[in-house]
XYZ file of C-alpha atoms in Angstrom:
662
model
C 141.173 159.392 101.656
C 138.745 162.302 101.361
C 134.987 161.845 101.517
C 134.357 162.411 97.760
C 137.024 159.899 96.829
C 135.576 157.435 99.349
C 132.114 157.860 97.851
C 133.441 157.448 94.309
C 135.385 154.344 95.333
C 132.370 152.848 97.109
C 130.047 153.502 94.159
C 132.615 152.002 91.773
C 132.925 148.862 93.908
C 129.140 148.467 94.141
C 128.710 148.956 90.398
C 131.487 146.452 89.738
C 129.835 143.865 92.019
C 126.443 144.463 90.391
C 127.962 144.200 86.920
C 129.778 140.965 87.729
C 126.588 139.491 89.250
C 124.464 140.406 86.212
C 127.015 139.167 83.670
C 127.637 135.886 85.545
C 123.912 135.176 85.864
C 123.346 136.097 82.209
C 126.099 133.780 81.007
C 124.788 130.898 83.146
C 121.298 131.386 81.694
C 119.370 130.773 84.946
C 117.706 132.987 87.521
C 119.463 132.980 90.869
C 118.900 134.764 94.155
C 120.171 138.314 94.550
C 122.072 137.493 97.725
C 123.695 134.446 96.158
C 124.864 136.254 93.017
C 126.034 139.304 94.989
C 128.153 137.123 97.295
C 129.640 135.345 94.274
C 130.490 138.713 92.666
C 132.054 139.902 95.928
C 134.245 136.776 96.003
C 135.254 137.441 92.394
C 136.195 141.020 93.220
C 138.309 139.845 96.178
C 140.112 137.268 94.004
C 140.513 139.537 90.965
C 143.962 140.815 91.933
C 145.522 137.367 92.457
C 144.009 136.355 89.117
C 144.980 139.467 87.162
C 148.563 139.805 88.379
C 149.884 136.720 86.533
C 148.078 137.826 83.377
C 149.433 141.376 83.345
C 152.858 140.077 84.286
C 152.966 138.910 80.652
C 153.701 142.525 79.741
C 157.440 142.201 80.073
C 160.001 145.024 79.935
C 160.365 144.515 76.163
C 156.797 145.670 75.557
C 154.704 144.554 72.634
C 155.950 143.004 69.430
C 155.679 146.277 67.497
C 155.494 149.837 68.821
C 152.178 150.560 67.057
C 150.530 147.173 67.868
C 147.835 147.455 70.546
C 146.019 144.202 69.677
C 148.047 142.189 72.177
C 147.354 144.365 75.232
C 143.665 144.658 74.325
C 143.356 140.902 73.859
C 145.077 140.249 77.175
C 142.846 142.798 78.921
C 139.764 141.079 77.461
C 141.120 137.736 78.645
C 141.670 139.160 82.125
C 138.065 140.432 82.280
C 136.755 137.052 81.121
C 138.774 135.309 83.820
C 137.344 137.623 86.477
C 133.802 136.949 85.192
C 134.569 133.230 85.289
C 135.159 133.343 89.064
C 131.535 134.151 90.139
C 130.269 131.602 87.629
C 132.397 128.884 89.250
C 131.244 129.998 92.707
C 127.572 129.925 91.653
C 127.848 126.464 90.097
C 129.559 125.098 93.212
C 126.848 126.700 95.335
C 124.139 125.060 93.221
C 125.805 121.684 93.711
C 126.611 121.994 97.423
C 123.998 124.441 98.767
C 120.927 124.403 96.472
C 118.399 127.268 96.741
C 116.017 126.843 99.671
C 118.364 124.675 101.728
C 119.419 127.716 103.762
C 116.693 130.170 104.806
C 117.034 133.766 103.743
C 117.845 136.455 106.318
C 114.263 137.725 106.528
C 112.902 134.206 106.937
C 115.578 133.437 109.521
C 114.767 136.503 111.599
C 111.032 135.923 111.313
C 111.302 132.293 112.344
C 113.876 132.765 115.102
C 111.206 133.050 117.772
C 109.454 129.960 116.431
C 112.734 128.057 116.398
C 113.354 128.887 120.031
C 109.812 127.852 120.974
C 110.132 124.637 118.980
C 113.468 123.948 120.608
C 111.925 124.196 124.057
C 109.096 121.906 122.960
C 111.615 119.456 121.456
C 113.422 119.363 124.783
C 110.164 118.756 126.641
C 109.093 115.944 124.272
C 112.541 114.355 124.461
C 112.392 114.343 128.256
C 108.933 112.752 128.118
C 110.151 110.075 125.695
C 113.224 109.230 127.761
C 111.208 109.237 130.982
C 108.979 106.530 129.525
C 111.869 104.471 128.133
C 111.499 105.388 124.444
C 114.963 106.909 124.010
C 116.669 103.818 122.504
C 113.834 103.366 119.978
C 114.071 106.998 118.844
C 117.764 106.422 118.117
C 116.963 103.245 116.185
C 118.673 101.004 118.748
C 115.655 99.658 120.648
C 115.250 96.087 121.760
C 113.691 93.297 119.756
C 109.938 93.422 119.216
C 109.625 89.827 118.164
C 107.969 88.690 121.393
C 104.518 89.747 122.552
C 105.592 90.917 126.070
C 108.183 93.232 124.496
C 105.608 94.753 122.154
C 103.132 95.152 125.017
C 105.712 96.998 127.154
C 106.638 99.314 124.296
C 102.958 99.957 123.491
C 102.259 100.884 127.107
C 105.264 103.221 127.210
C 104.177 104.835 123.944
C 100.635 105.358 125.226
C 101.870 106.966 128.436
C 104.293 109.221 126.548
C 101.599 110.363 124.099
C 99.233 111.026 126.999
C 101.860 113.261 128.626
C 102.598 115.027 125.323
C 99.320 116.948 125.151
C 96.378 117.338 122.790
C 98.154 116.785 119.463
C 99.924 113.646 120.596
C 96.778 112.260 122.219
C 94.971 112.751 118.901
C 97.886 111.109 117.104
C 97.614 108.078 119.383
C 93.872 107.879 118.785
C 94.425 107.888 115.026
C 97.140 105.245 115.306
C 94.799 103.061 117.384
C 92.596 102.672 114.293
C 95.456 101.703 111.938
C 95.357 97.930 112.241
C 96.922 97.800 108.804
C 100.102 99.396 110.213
C 100.449 98.499 113.888
C 100.442 95.183 115.763
C 97.386 94.356 117.841
C 99.222 95.189 121.101
C 99.672 98.809 119.997
C 96.100 99.088 118.711
C 94.658 97.854 122.005
C 96.906 100.013 124.178
C 96.501 103.220 122.160
C 92.732 102.676 122.153
C 92.811 103.535 125.888
C 93.794 107.141 125.177
C 91.088 109.638 126.116
C 91.061 113.372 125.477
C 88.701 114.280 128.321
C 90.234 117.272 130.102
C 89.162 119.977 132.508
C 86.916 122.584 130.859
C 88.225 126.055 130.118
C 86.840 128.766 132.423
C 83.926 130.862 131.181
C 86.140 133.969 131.165
C 88.136 132.414 128.287
C 85.148 130.993 126.386
C 82.927 134.088 126.400
C 85.286 136.291 124.302
C 85.401 133.575 121.623
C 81.600 133.451 121.423
C 81.299 137.248 121.316
C 83.942 137.575 118.590
C 82.543 134.783 116.416
C 78.795 135.470 116.821
C 79.047 139.254 116.676
C 77.385 140.161 119.958
C 76.918 139.329 123.625
C 75.875 135.797 124.418
C 72.711 137.050 126.171
C 71.583 138.780 122.955
C 72.375 135.910 120.580
C 70.755 133.160 122.653
C 67.567 133.148 124.698
C 69.356 130.978 127.280
C 72.907 129.698 127.593
C 74.310 127.249 130.135
C 77.754 128.437 131.128
C 78.565 125.059 132.649
C 79.865 122.834 129.815
C 78.034 119.641 128.969
C 81.335 117.983 127.973
C 84.937 119.050 127.491
C 87.635 117.644 125.239
C 91.157 118.686 124.342
C 90.135 120.695 121.260
C 86.782 122.146 122.294
C 83.965 122.010 124.784
C 80.189 121.790 124.438
C 77.488 123.939 126.039
C 73.712 123.699 125.864
C 71.638 126.702 124.820
C 68.219 127.761 123.533
C 67.571 129.993 120.541
C 65.071 132.803 120.528
C 62.867 130.562 118.383
C 62.647 128.142 121.313
C 64.790 125.428 119.693
C 67.273 123.650 121.964
C 70.784 123.619 120.522
C 74.293 122.499 121.380
C 77.135 125.020 121.057
C 80.641 123.684 120.442
C 83.428 126.180 121.148
C 87.082 125.860 120.180
C 89.486 126.226 123.091
C 91.305 129.591 123.025
C 94.902 129.372 121.810
C 94.609 125.715 120.793
C 95.405 126.557 117.160
C 98.929 127.807 117.927
C 99.640 124.828 120.188
C 98.479 122.314 117.584
C 100.333 124.076 114.736
C 103.602 123.960 116.700
C 103.141 120.320 117.661
C 102.145 119.313 114.117
C 105.395 120.802 112.837
C 107.268 118.742 115.429
C 105.316 115.590 114.519
C 106.210 116.028 110.836
C 109.875 116.587 111.611
C 110.027 113.615 113.978
C 108.284 111.416 111.420
C 110.781 112.426 108.725
C 113.730 111.780 111.043
C 112.439 108.380 112.168
C 111.649 107.326 108.594
C 115.192 108.265 107.556
C 117.058 106.736 110.504
C 115.004 103.693 111.518
C 113.901 100.598 109.675
C 110.531 100.411 111.402
C 109.859 104.055 110.499
C 110.444 103.327 106.817
C 108.275 100.201 106.924
C 105.357 102.155 108.430
C 105.721 105.129 106.076
C 105.738 107.601 108.969
C 106.140 110.677 106.768
C 102.916 110.038 104.823
C 101.138 109.022 108.022
C 102.122 112.306 109.682
C 100.958 114.363 106.700
C 97.581 112.627 106.690
C 97.233 113.182 110.414
C 98.104 116.874 110.052
C 95.424 117.366 107.397
C 92.811 115.598 109.540
C 93.518 117.513 112.746
C 93.619 120.865 110.926
C 90.111 120.116 109.648
C 88.994 119.413 113.217
C 90.181 122.900 114.197
C 87.827 124.510 111.660
C 84.217 123.961 112.704
C 83.017 125.154 109.299
C 84.373 121.884 107.915
C 82.408 119.916 110.492
C 79.237 121.893 109.699
C 79.683 121.059 106.008
C 80.271 117.416 106.892
C 77.059 117.347 108.938
C 75.066 118.830 106.084
C 76.570 116.374 103.568
C 75.858 113.304 105.716
C 72.392 114.530 106.649
C 71.572 114.924 102.939
C 72.175 111.189 102.430
C 69.647 108.494 103.191
C 70.181 107.814 106.879
C 67.574 105.092 107.239
C 66.731 104.657 110.927
C 69.654 106.796 112.130
C 69.206 110.485 112.998
C 71.788 113.283 112.644
C 71.841 116.725 114.305
C 71.348 119.533 111.787
C 73.730 122.530 111.964
C 72.380 126.061 112.368
C 74.332 127.314 109.343
C 73.882 131.032 110.053
C 75.610 130.634 113.438
C 78.469 128.294 112.445
C 81.915 129.882 112.233
C 85.519 128.730 112.334
C 85.588 128.524 116.148
C 81.897 128.067 117.031
C 79.506 125.326 115.896
C 75.793 125.560 116.708
C 73.679 122.480 115.994
C 70.385 120.879 116.845
C 70.317 119.107 120.196
C 69.245 115.471 120.091
C 67.322 114.315 123.125
C 68.393 110.955 124.511
C 70.933 109.092 126.584
C 74.039 106.917 126.193
C 73.713 104.105 123.696
C 75.024 101.607 126.240
C 71.678 101.914 128.083
C 69.917 99.866 125.378
C 68.738 96.382 126.258
C 69.881 93.216 124.436
C 67.029 93.103 121.921
C 67.074 96.838 121.291
C 70.876 96.762 121.048
C 70.677 94.174 118.274
C 68.251 96.368 116.334
C 70.445 99.438 116.834
C 73.540 97.511 115.705
C 71.787 96.369 112.534
C 70.556 99.903 111.821
C 74.047 101.334 112.363
C 75.673 98.753 110.066
C 73.066 99.316 107.360
C 73.482 103.095 107.665
C 77.277 103.083 107.434
C 77.438 100.583 104.553
C 74.878 102.639 102.636
C 76.881 105.807 103.285
C 80.080 104.147 102.025
C 78.758 102.162 99.063
C 75.852 104.278 97.836
C 76.089 107.880 99.028
C 79.897 108.254 99.075
C 79.887 110.434 102.237
C 80.312 108.524 105.500
C 81.016 109.024 109.207
C 84.639 107.921 109.657
C 84.638 107.497 113.462
C 81.521 105.535 114.599
C 82.714 104.648 118.114
C 80.195 104.394 121.018
C 81.020 107.893 122.282
C 79.654 109.340 119.039
C 76.312 107.489 119.349
C 73.136 108.298 121.275
C 70.003 106.352 122.106
C 67.257 108.854 121.325
C 64.018 109.152 123.255
C 62.048 107.558 120.405
C 64.283 104.458 120.528
C 66.267 105.219 117.367
C 69.998 105.799 116.977
C 71.628 109.229 116.828
C 75.046 109.817 115.242
C 77.205 112.680 116.564
C 80.574 114.409 115.986
C 81.210 114.907 112.267
C 84.731 116.229 112.561
C 85.966 113.129 110.718
C 84.033 112.366 107.517
C 85.227 110.379 104.494
C 84.337 110.963 100.857
C 84.528 108.513 97.970
C 84.170 109.163 94.264
C 82.008 107.030 91.992
C 84.860 104.833 90.725
C 86.020 103.884 94.236
C 82.443 103.208 95.333
C 81.913 100.975 92.324
C 85.091 98.995 93.107
C 84.059 98.615 96.760
C 80.624 97.421 95.677
C 82.208 94.755 93.484
C 84.523 93.833 96.371
C 81.579 93.318 98.740
C 79.497 91.399 96.197
C 82.452 89.141 95.342
C 82.988 88.516 99.070
C 79.313 87.613 99.332
C 79.757 85.071 96.491
C 83.102 83.925 97.994
C 84.733 84.513 94.625
C 88.537 84.883 95.144
C 89.147 86.072 91.577
C 86.452 88.735 91.819
C 87.707 89.871 95.233
C 91.279 90.129 93.917
C 90.256 92.144 90.850
C 88.109 94.498 92.929
C 90.851 94.959 95.539
C 93.429 95.827 92.868
C 91.023 98.451 91.517
C 90.727 100.043 94.942
C 94.481 100.190 95.689
C 97.365 101.119 93.345
C 98.606 97.994 91.582
C 102.303 97.216 92.310
C 104.396 96.262 89.307
C 105.787 93.034 90.784
C 102.713 91.703 92.586
C 102.015 87.959 92.477
C 98.294 88.003 91.657
C 97.953 84.225 91.857
C 99.388 84.160 95.387
C 97.195 87.120 96.382
C 94.134 85.300 95.029
C 95.000 82.186 97.049
C 95.544 84.281 100.205
C 92.171 85.986 99.783
C 90.544 82.620 99.131
C 91.954 81.266 102.395
C 90.844 84.448 104.151
C 87.258 83.984 102.970
C 87.262 80.279 103.841
C 88.391 81.203 107.356
C 86.056 84.107 108.069
C 82.988 83.659 105.852
C 82.105 80.110 106.845
C 78.915 79.744 108.927
C 79.469 80.132 112.665
C 82.895 81.777 112.414
C 83.927 84.706 114.617
C 84.613 88.007 112.843
C 86.748 89.532 115.611
C 90.026 89.111 113.709
C 88.561 89.621 110.232
C 89.864 93.126 109.556
C 93.181 92.391 111.235
C 93.756 89.423 108.891
C 92.693 91.482 105.876
C 95.175 94.218 106.812
C 97.900 91.601 107.154
C 97.244 90.408 103.594
C 97.297 93.989 102.291
C 100.610 94.682 104.055
C 102.162 91.326 103.095
C 101.684 91.945 99.373
C 102.906 95.540 99.483
C 99.567 97.122 98.621
C 99.481 100.842 99.367
C 96.009 101.878 100.513
C 94.921 105.370 99.379
C 93.888 107.712 102.221
C 90.192 107.709 101.307
C 90.109 103.898 101.245
C 92.115 103.718 104.487
C 89.381 105.872 106.042
C 86.827 103.244 104.970
C 88.794 100.428 106.598
C 89.335 102.497 109.759
C 85.620 103.243 109.965
C 84.727 99.569 109.488
C 87.288 98.466 112.080
C 85.878 101.002 114.572
C 82.356 99.921 113.649
C 83.219 96.304 114.417
C 84.072 97.150 118.030
C 80.988 99.369 118.357
C 78.664 96.633 117.126
C 80.080 94.220 119.685
C 79.439 96.818 122.432
C 75.844 97.324 121.246
C 75.050 93.657 120.760
C 77.530 91.012 122.002
C 77.659 88.163 119.536
C 76.384 90.344 116.675
C 76.775 88.486 113.378
C 78.634 91.125 111.403
C 79.340 88.838 108.448
C 75.780 87.614 108.138
C 74.303 91.110 108.337
C 76.832 92.479 105.831
C 76.031 89.672 103.408
C 72.342 90.363 103.915
C 72.973 94.014 103.037
C 74.898 92.935 99.941
C 71.995 90.728 98.847
C 69.503 93.560 99.291
C 71.757 95.974 97.495
C 72.284 93.470 94.670
C 68.514 93.185 94.287
C 68.148 96.951 94.194
C 70.968 97.452 91.703
C 70.073 94.663 89.304
C 66.291 94.630 89.506
C 64.292 94.892 86.291
C 63.521 98.579 86.756
C 67.112 99.464 87.710
C 68.584 97.585 84.734
C 66.064 99.197 82.391
C 66.864 102.658 83.747
C 70.624 102.083 83.503
C 70.283 100.803 79.913
C 68.189 103.823 78.925
C 70.743 106.208 80.450
C 73.670 104.557 78.662
C 71.786 104.458 75.361
C 70.951 108.167 75.616
C 74.639 108.932 76.144
C 75.731 106.742 73.199
C 72.998 107.789 70.754
C 74.777 110.865 69.274
C 77.900 108.792 68.625
C 75.886 105.952 67.085
C 74.208 108.410 64.702
C 77.575 109.670 63.432
C 79.172 106.227 63.248
C 77.772 105.024 59.825
C 78.882 108.207 58.017
C 82.362 107.990 59.518
C 82.709 104.310 58.621
C 81.607 105.085 55.032
C 84.126 107.939 54.800
C 86.989 105.740 56.043
C 86.047 102.902 53.666
C 85.860 105.274 50.680
C 89.244 106.816 51.461
C 90.824 103.370 51.787
C 89.252 102.212 48.508
C 90.626 105.174 46.520
C 94.035 105.160 48.175
C 93.509 108.421 50.068
C 93.553 106.950 53.555
C 96.071 108.889 55.658
C 96.956 109.116 59.310
C 98.050 112.433 60.864
C 100.147 112.203 64.019
C 101.737 115.171 65.822
C 104.499 113.867 67.995
C 105.206 117.189 69.724
C 101.737 118.675 69.953
C 102.157 119.502 73.628
C 104.078 122.702 74.393
C 105.693 121.020 77.426
C 107.160 118.299 75.183
C 108.591 120.928 72.836
C 110.136 122.865 75.715
C 111.679 119.713 77.163
C 113.135 118.626 73.813
C 114.415 122.130 73.063
C 116.094 122.368 76.473
C 117.674 118.944 75.993
C 119.017 119.912 72.563
C 120.412 123.146 73.985
C 122.288 121.256 76.698
C 123.675 118.764 74.176
C 124.719 121.586 71.851
C 126.416 123.529 74.650
C 128.220 120.384 75.793
C 129.498 119.699 72.255
C 130.572 123.310 71.726
C 132.300 123.415 75.123
C 134.149 120.163 74.467
C 135.159 121.329 70.973
C 136.413 124.676 72.255
C 138.384 122.911 75.003
C 140.055 120.517 72.559
C 140.945 123.373 70.187
C 142.343 125.369 73.130
C 144.610 122.514 74.174
C 145.844 122.038 70.590
C 146.586 125.750 70.136
C 148.340 126.040 73.492
C 150.573 123.139 72.560
C 151.328 124.458 69.051
C 154.742 126.020 68.353
C 155.348 129.108 66.271
C 152.902 131.731 65.170
C 153.223 135.511 65.252
C 154.171 136.995 68.597
C 151.633 139.248 70.247
C 153.788 139.846 73.328
C 157.476 139.809 72.495
C 159.115 136.651 73.788
C 156.080 135.732 75.843
C 152.739 135.027 74.142
C 152.068 134.037 70.549
C 148.809 134.595 68.680
C 148.045 130.846 68.790
C 148.461 130.787 72.568
C 146.331 133.907 73.019
C 143.533 132.348 70.968
C 143.951 129.106 72.953
C 143.599 130.924 76.292
C 140.421 132.649 75.095
C 138.985 129.388 73.784
C 139.776 127.747 77.139
C 137.791 130.448 78.964
C 134.904 130.120 76.495
C 134.900 126.329 76.971
C 134.791 126.849 80.744
C 131.814 129.210 80.426
C 129.899 126.723 78.245
C 130.640 123.816 80.581
C 129.570 125.851 83.622
C 126.315 126.766 81.857
C 125.577 123.055 81.392
C 126.630 122.113 84.931
C 124.393 124.711 86.564
C 121.381 123.121 84.820
C 122.504 119.669 85.933
C 122.876 120.693 89.581
C 119.812 122.907 89.669
C 116.939 121.364 91.664
C 113.263 122.301 91.693
C 112.355 124.451 94.694
C 110.996 122.644 97.745
C 107.641 124.280 98.427
C 107.292 122.402 101.713
C 110.532 123.626 103.247
C 109.137 126.981 104.293
C 105.377 127.092 104.755
C 105.165 130.856 104.328
C 106.603 130.719 100.833
C 109.935 132.430 101.613
C 112.815 131.540 99.386
C 116.174 130.590 100.855
C 119.566 132.038 99.955
């Protein structure tokens, strides 16, 4: 074949494929990927000959019924074209049912992510070896031993802690977060994972200096009057140096470790995938809700990698009423994504406080955190002893604001009612407040929950009782009744559980319950004093006054209309455009289904009918020709309905870069 003929043939084939793809997509009425429709059209072109040969074989040697009749051949040619168009439609509908869009990455996405897949594969292999080395292999496959006995749980907890410690920074952070989730994990896991530490060797100055220069816009010697290259402390995510500004103020400079972002991003992707697999394949994974837990952990650790978030957290907490607790102020002009500069607090470790001073510090810390949670709505979510300092003036300093919780007014109000009801030992009030804080399950037994909370208060709020197991028992009640704690409320419980251990370290024998009830009494006095009630009443009255002024005229208008028989009620059932679109789409599908079924029934009747004028002599009658065309039309209508049934909304989480699959 010569070159011109080859070019003409190639262009004709391409135009035919494009035409088939456009027509098939147009008849289905949905937008599909170019690659998908082109492949379907290519399949149709490959199958066109086997489909067309039986149709054109109807032109027997006798020809048409009459020499001047061309209706039969034209009708058969149209039928042949419709059959060819029907092939890509069938292929596309089957593809929608079996391989929905996004389930297979596109070629560009595949090539772009190939390097990441190889890197993740190597990391998967490394993590798997770590897990098997520590005896976790059977549990990952869902065939681990029984955890009903305490020694078995203790052994598994120790193996898990060792495996997470070997896994690196992300998995150490994951273990630290899990160690605060008493609502999810048994006490053996909480105690063992609490031993995880992220103290590591500091990065050399040659790696830290380029980060400082890039983020601060100049050499370290020009930005600071003095800078100690030896780190004050080093952790897995960053390390801390001391410095002095040109103004003479002593500051602390926190620097993100170079390259830690890529490592954490890769490991977070693995954590999410592992959590999804374990939740799907194991019963304990489903009971813990590992997928949601992994997503919450990913959000939290990504915030820790951006020091601008921590600087904002410091400013928000410092703006609240701290009482007798001090916070370091950030130097906002020098805070970037990878560098955090803040005021240096002068003091020593909080464990150096004596017994009497420790009791005072514990009371100040409890008062500060409860006020942050219940009044201000912005609170430090990780008050462990490592984040506390005993300042030179004898007060308490609170450090490390990478983890800060925020509560809106409605949640704060519900928590206030929860605390006040606990102070009154009112089971009904505690139950109502708790069900306002957490989503209410449809099948919850409120009476049984009220009795359980009543027994909980009788056990832990009686004089002289020990509060060590208070939060553990509360978490057991929450889990037993299937209450799902929102993330912001879970942060409150985690902070309080961490605070409980910190208070015991500061002051052994500290009466947490008594001090919390004392805070509730003081807060109750503040909230419901004469001046506070008067101010609240004045505020509410000012908000209601415009409505109260309009109310008499509206009541008079309604009464007059009712008296004269003109009272009407206007209701627009489909006022929302989304409702109209949904109803219209539903009617279209019903109409297409009815038309397709009707055309199919008529086709069967006509194909089975005898007689009628012959279009092709001795072969095809007019009734049969019409029946074949109706059968194709019915198939097109049914396929148009099926493609909408099988079509799924795109999964925006499948590919984080927004690439669409084939």
